[in-house]
Coordinates of C-alpha atoms in Angstrom, one line a residue:
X584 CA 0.0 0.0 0.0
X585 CA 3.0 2.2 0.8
X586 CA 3.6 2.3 -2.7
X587 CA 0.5 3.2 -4.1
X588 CA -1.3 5.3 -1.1
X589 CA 1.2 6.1 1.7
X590 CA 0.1 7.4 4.9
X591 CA -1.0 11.1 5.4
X592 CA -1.5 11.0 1.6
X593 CA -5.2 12.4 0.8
X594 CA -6.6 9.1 -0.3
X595 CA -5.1 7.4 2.6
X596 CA -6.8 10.1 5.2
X597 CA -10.0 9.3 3.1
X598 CA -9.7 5.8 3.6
X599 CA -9.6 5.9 7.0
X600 CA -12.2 8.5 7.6
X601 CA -14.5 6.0 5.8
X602 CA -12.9 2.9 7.9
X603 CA -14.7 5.5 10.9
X604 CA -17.7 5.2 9.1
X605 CA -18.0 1.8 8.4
X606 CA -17.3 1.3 12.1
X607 CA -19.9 3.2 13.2
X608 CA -22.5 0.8 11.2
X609 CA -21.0 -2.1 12.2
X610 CA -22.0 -1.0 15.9
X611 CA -25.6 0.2 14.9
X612 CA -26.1 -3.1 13.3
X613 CA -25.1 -5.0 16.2
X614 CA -26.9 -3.4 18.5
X615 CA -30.1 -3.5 16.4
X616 CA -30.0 -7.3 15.2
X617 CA -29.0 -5.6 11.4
X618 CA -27.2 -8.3 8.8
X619 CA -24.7 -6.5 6.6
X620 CA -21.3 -7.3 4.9
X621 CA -18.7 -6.1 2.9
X622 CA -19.3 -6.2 -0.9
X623 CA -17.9 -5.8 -4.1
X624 CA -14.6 -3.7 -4.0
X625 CA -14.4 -3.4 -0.1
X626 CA -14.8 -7.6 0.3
X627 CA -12.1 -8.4 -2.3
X628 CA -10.4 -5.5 -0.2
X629 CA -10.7 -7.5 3.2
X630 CA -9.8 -11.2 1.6
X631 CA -7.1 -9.9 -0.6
X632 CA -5.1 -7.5 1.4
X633 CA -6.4 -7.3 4.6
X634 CA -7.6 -3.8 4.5
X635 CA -8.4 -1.4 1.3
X636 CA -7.6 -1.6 -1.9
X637 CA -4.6 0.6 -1.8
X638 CA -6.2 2.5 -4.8
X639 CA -9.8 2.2 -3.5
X640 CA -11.4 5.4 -2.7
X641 CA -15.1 3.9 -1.7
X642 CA -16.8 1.4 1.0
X643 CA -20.0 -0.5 -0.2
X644 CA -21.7 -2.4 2.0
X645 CA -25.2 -4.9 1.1
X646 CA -27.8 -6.2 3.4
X647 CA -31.3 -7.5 2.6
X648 CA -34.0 -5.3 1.9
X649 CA -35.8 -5.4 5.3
X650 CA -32.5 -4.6 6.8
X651 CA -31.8 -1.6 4.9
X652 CA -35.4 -0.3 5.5
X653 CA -34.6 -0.8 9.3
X654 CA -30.9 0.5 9.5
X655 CA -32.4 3.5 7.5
X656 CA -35.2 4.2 10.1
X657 CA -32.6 3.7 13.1
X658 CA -30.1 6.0 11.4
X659 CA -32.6 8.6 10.6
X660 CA -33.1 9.5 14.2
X661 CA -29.3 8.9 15.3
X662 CA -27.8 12.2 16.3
X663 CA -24.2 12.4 15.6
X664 CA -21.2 13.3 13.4
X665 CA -22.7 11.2 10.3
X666 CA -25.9 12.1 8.4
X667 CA -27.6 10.0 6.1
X668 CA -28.2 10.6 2.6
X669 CA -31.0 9.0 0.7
X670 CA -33.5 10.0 -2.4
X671 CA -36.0 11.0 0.5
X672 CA -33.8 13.0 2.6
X673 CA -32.0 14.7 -0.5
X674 CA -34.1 16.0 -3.8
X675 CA -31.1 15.8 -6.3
X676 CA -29.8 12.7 -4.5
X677 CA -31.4 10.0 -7.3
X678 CA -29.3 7.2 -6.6
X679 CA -31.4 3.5 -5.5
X680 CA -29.1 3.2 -2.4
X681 CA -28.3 5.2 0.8
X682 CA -24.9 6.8 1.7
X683 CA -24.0 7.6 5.4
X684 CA -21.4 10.9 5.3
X685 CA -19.1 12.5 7.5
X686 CA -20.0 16.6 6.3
X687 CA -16.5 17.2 8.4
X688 CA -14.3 15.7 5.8
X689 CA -14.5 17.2 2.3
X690 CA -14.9 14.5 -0.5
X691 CA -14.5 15.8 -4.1
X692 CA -17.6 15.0 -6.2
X693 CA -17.2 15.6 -9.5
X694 CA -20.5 15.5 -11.0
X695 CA -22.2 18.6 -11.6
X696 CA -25.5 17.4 -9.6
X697 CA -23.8 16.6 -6.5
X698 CA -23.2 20.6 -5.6
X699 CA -27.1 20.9 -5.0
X700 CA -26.4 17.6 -2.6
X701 CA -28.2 19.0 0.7
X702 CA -25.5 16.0 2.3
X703 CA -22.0 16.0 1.5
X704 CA -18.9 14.3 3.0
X705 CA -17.0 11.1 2.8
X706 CA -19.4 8.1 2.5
X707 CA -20.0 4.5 3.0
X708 CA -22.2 3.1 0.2
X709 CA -25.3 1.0 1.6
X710 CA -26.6 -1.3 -0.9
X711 CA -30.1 -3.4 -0.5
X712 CA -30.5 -6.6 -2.3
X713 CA -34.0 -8.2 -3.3
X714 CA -35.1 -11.3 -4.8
X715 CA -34.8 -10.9 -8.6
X716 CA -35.6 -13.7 -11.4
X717 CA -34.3 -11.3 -14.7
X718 CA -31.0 -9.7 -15.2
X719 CA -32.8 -8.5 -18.5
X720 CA -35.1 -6.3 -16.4
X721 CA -32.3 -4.9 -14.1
X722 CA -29.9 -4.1 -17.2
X723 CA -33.2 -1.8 -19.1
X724 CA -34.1 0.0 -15.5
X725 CA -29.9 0.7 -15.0
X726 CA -29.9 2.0 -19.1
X727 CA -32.6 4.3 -18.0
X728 CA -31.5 5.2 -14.7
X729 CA -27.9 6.0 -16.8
X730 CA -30.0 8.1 -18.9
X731 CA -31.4 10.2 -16.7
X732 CA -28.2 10.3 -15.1
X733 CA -27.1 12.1 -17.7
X734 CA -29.9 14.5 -18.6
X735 CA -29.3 15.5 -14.9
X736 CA -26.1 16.0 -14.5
X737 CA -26.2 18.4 -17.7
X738 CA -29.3 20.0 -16.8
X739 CA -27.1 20.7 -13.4
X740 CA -24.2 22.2 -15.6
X741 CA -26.1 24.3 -17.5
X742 CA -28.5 26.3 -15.0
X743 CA -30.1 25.0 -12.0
X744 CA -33.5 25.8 -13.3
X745 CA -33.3 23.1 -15.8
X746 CA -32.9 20.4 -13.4
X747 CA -36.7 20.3 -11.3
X748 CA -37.9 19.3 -15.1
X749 CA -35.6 16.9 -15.8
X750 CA -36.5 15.5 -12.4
X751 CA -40.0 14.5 -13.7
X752 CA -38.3 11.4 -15.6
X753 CA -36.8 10.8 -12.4
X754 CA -40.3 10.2 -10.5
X755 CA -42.1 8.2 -13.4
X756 CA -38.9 6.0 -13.7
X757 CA -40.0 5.3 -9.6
X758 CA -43.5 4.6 -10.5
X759 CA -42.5 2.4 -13.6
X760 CA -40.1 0.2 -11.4
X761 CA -42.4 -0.1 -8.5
X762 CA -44.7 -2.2 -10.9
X763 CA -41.7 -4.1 -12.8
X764 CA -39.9 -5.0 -9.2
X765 CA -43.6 -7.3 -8.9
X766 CA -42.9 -8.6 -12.4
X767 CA -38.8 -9.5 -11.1
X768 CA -39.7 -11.7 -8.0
X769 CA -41.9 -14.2 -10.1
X770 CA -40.8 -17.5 -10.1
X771 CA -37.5 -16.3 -8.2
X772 CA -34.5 -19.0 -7.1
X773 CA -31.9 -18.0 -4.6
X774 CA -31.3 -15.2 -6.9
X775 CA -31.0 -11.7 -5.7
X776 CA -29.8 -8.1 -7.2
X777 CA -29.4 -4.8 -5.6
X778 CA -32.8 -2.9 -5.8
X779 CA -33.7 -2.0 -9.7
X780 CA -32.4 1.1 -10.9
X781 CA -28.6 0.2 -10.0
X782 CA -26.8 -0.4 -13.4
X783 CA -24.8 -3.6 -11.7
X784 CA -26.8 -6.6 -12.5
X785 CA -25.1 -9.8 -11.7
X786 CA -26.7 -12.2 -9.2
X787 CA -25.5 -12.9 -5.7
X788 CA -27.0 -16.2 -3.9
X789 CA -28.1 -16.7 -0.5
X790 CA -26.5 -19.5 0.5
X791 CA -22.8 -17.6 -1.1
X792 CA -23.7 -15.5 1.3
X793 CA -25.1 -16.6 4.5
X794 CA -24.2 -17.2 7.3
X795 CA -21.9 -14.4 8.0
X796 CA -18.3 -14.7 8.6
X797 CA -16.2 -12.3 10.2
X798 CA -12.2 -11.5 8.6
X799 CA -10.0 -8.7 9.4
X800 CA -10.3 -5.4 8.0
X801 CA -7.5 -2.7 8.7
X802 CA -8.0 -2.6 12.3
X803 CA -11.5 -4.2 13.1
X804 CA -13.3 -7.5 12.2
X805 CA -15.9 -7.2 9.9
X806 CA -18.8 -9.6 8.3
X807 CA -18.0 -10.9 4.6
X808 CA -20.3 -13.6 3.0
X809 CA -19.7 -17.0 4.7
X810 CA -18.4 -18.0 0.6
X811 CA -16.5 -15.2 -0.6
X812 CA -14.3 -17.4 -3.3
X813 CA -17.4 -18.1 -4.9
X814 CA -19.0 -14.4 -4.4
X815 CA -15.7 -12.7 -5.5
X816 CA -15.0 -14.9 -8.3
X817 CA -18.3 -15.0 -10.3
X818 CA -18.3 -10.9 -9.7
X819 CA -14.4 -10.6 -10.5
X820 CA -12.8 -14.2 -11.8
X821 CA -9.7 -14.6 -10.7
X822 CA -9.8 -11.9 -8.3
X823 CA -6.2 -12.5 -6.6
X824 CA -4.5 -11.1 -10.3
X825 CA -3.7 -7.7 -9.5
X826 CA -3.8 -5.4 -12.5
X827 CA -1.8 -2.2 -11.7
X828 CA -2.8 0.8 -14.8
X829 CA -2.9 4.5 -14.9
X830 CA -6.0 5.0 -13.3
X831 CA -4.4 3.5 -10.1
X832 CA -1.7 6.9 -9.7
X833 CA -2.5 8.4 -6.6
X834 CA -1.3 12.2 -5.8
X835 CA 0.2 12.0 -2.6
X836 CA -0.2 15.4 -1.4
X837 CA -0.8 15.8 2.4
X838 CA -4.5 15.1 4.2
X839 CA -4.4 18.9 4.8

């Protein structure tokens, strides 16, 4: 990691304001009988080098769909140094997941909707999964999530005024995949997806998944699912190969 992302280097400060983060939900899920883990990017993290990416500059947790109705009701009336961030807290927030910030450590957001963000901050990425029976259905809801995405953000960089229309397409794509999320659960087998809407598609399966184990992460033991080889590998292949390209420089100027 040294090489990559040395300590007091911005990224690294990042890293470990999220790892703050991340601790944080790990308590108010044990506390309130809350099943999460480490996915994606963050689990490879854990079973590959102990910790983060080096490179990594995001946490993304999962957890069933009750569970991330009921972490989001316990964290919406948590006082603290974190605030949550969801499309019902935050207009111009259209993303299908929640992210829980820290608004005392700047994060750059590039994208010209995120400066009318009421939240902003570092962030942990909460994820829900649901029972789901047709990637072909998640893949058209993503494309047109994408392209409203897009109409957004350059509504956002062009005047402010032009965004509240452009959010219209934003509320009927809500009313349009509350009926096809009905459609998705027919005839579902230990399949599930993160919520429709989220432009990654691939299945996970419960029993990859469950039960929960606990590995080291940096400094603190966190859950993973009970089979990661088989989680990381359909999602990654051989997810030991370490690919180092451009995109991986990190600027190592001071936290300050």
């Amino acid at each position: 990691r040294e090489k990559y992302n040395p300590d007091g280097s911005r990224l690294r400060c990042l890293q470990l304001g999220m790892l703050e983060i991340l601790k944080y939900i790990d308590k108010v899920c044990s506390e309130n009988n809350i099943s999460y883990w480490l996915s994606s990017g963050t689990c490879l993290g854990a079973v590959r080098h102990g910790g983060f990416i080096p490179w990594d500059d995001d946490v993304d947790i999962e957890m069933l769909r009750p569970d991330y109705e009921k972490l989001l009701r316990v964290l919406s009336h948590t006082e603290g140094d974190y605030c949550l961030q969801t499309n019902s807290n935050d207009p111009y927030f259209i993303y299908d997941f929640g992210k829980l910030r820290n608004p005392k450590i700047a994060f750059d957001e590039s994208l010209p909707l995120a400066k009318y963000y009421t939240h902003k901050g570092v962030f942990v990425d909460i994820f829900k999964l649901e029972e789901s029976n047709s990637e072909k259905l998640h893949y058209i809801c993503g494309r047109l999530r994408t392209l409203e995405f897009h109409i957004l953000n350059w509504s956002a960089s062009r005047c402010k005024f032009l965004v509240k229309p452009a959010m219209m397409l934003h509320k009927w794509n809500d009313v349009l995949f509350s009926l096809i999320r009905l459609l998705d659960r027919i005839g579902n087998k230990d399949r599930l997806r993160h919520t429709l809407g989220v432009t990654f598609t691939k299945a996970r399966s419960y029993k990859d998944i469950f039960p929960l184990r606990r590995v080291r992460f940096e400094n603190v033991d966190l859950p993973i699912p009970n089979s990661y080889d088989n989680y990381l590998s359909k999602m990654y292949g051989d997810y030991n190969k370490i690919v180092i390209g451009p995109s991986h420089l990190i600027v190592s100027d001071n936290c300050d």
